[in-house]
């Protein structure tokens, strides 16, 4: 499997750009569920745009989704040194350095922009971590990706009660944990909070861990740095509101919005963020 991903990662970036352009020119993108979901999400967050403008914005975003698959193939097959050579800029890198020096443990809180595996690989080249993992249905790929993420020094646990306990134990041991802020949680493990002006079922795990452990949180994402294909890592400190029980959930979603606005086209809008509609809201993904 590694040989396949290595081959796909060796293909020049312009090949991926060409494929994305062909998908747009031939208009077959209209039949892809990922594009339909992207369009539904952008309709929610850009309510002032016309249908034609939403279509154009959705195309721009979906093209970046297609092109960024190469970055995932790189993360799944190449060395940390090669992966990091694709990262041109790290904004606010001092945050990571400061918290590592304190040796008190902290949370790396990410969103799904471009390749999450590229971001996770960079984080784990700086520090070992404990993270949650959503099982991939195709078993051989699941086993392979999990091994890549563990990389002999990291701990990876399937999302669930046991995984949450492992995260808490790691923080209590002053270790680093990695979590995704924008995944829709299981029923009973979230609350409805505004995200881009619409109620979104939001995880309570990150705020609860922040309140329980009082550990620092660094919000992070990866974006395109230039047209040559180099990447930019964005690091932001959490708001103090994350540690205020009356404000912590809204603070989480505000941090998500801030990261998305770094480059709105890089975010993975093909994810059904609003798939558990608030009472009275329509399901935006009924096509």
mmCIF file of C-alpha atoms in Angstrom, residues 1 5 12 15-16 20 29 39 43 63 65 72 99 115 124 139 145 163 171-172 181 197 213 235 240 246 252:
data_model
loop_
_atom_site.group_PDB
_atom_site.id
_atom_site.type_symbol
_atom_site.label_atom_id
_atom_site.label_comp_id
_atom_site.label_asym_id
_atom_site.label_seq_id
_atom_site.Cartn_x
_atom_site.Cartn_y
_atom_site.Cartn_z
ATOM 1 C CA UNK A 1 0.000 0.000 0.000
ATOM 2 C CA UNK A 5 0.715 6.163 -2.071
ATOM 3 C CA UNK A 12 3.673 16.458 -10.026
ATOM 4 C CA UNK A 15 -1.313 16.749 -12.692
ATOM 5 C CA UNK A 16 -3.726 17.127 -9.776
ATOM 6 C CA UNK A 20 -9.382 19.237 -11.031
ATOM 7 C CA UNK A 29 -18.386 17.865 -10.547
ATOM 8 C CA UNK A 39 -22.459 23.992 -2.078
ATOM 9 C CA UNK A 43 -25.054 28.550 0.977
ATOM 10 C CA UNK A 63 -10.952 22.236 -6.579
ATOM 11 C CA UNK A 65 -10.237 19.624 -1.958
ATOM 12 C CA UNK A 72 -2.544 13.298 2.048
ATOM 13 C CA UNK A 99 4.251 25.197 25.750
ATOM 14 C CA UNK A 115 -4.904 17.479 4.564
ATOM 15 C CA UNK A 124 4.185 14.747 15.515
ATOM 16 C CA UNK A 139 -9.806 -2.464 6.896
ATOM 17 C CA UNK A 145 -3.217 4.838 8.313
ATOM 18 C CA UNK A 163 -10.512 7.214 23.865
ATOM 19 C CA UNK A 171 -3.214 15.537 29.912
ATOM 20 C CA UNK A 172 -2.971 14.596 33.584
ATOM 21 C CA UNK A 181 -12.749 20.733 16.851
ATOM 22 C CA UNK A 197 -25.108 32.051 12.167
ATOM 23 C CA UNK A 213 -7.463 20.119 33.358
ATOM 24 C CA UNK A 235 -1.310 28.384 15.159
ATOM 25 C CA UNK A 240 -9.837 32.870 27.720
ATOM 26 C CA UNK A 246 -20.860 30.144 30.358
ATOM 27 C CA UNK A 252 -14.824 26.971 20.483
#
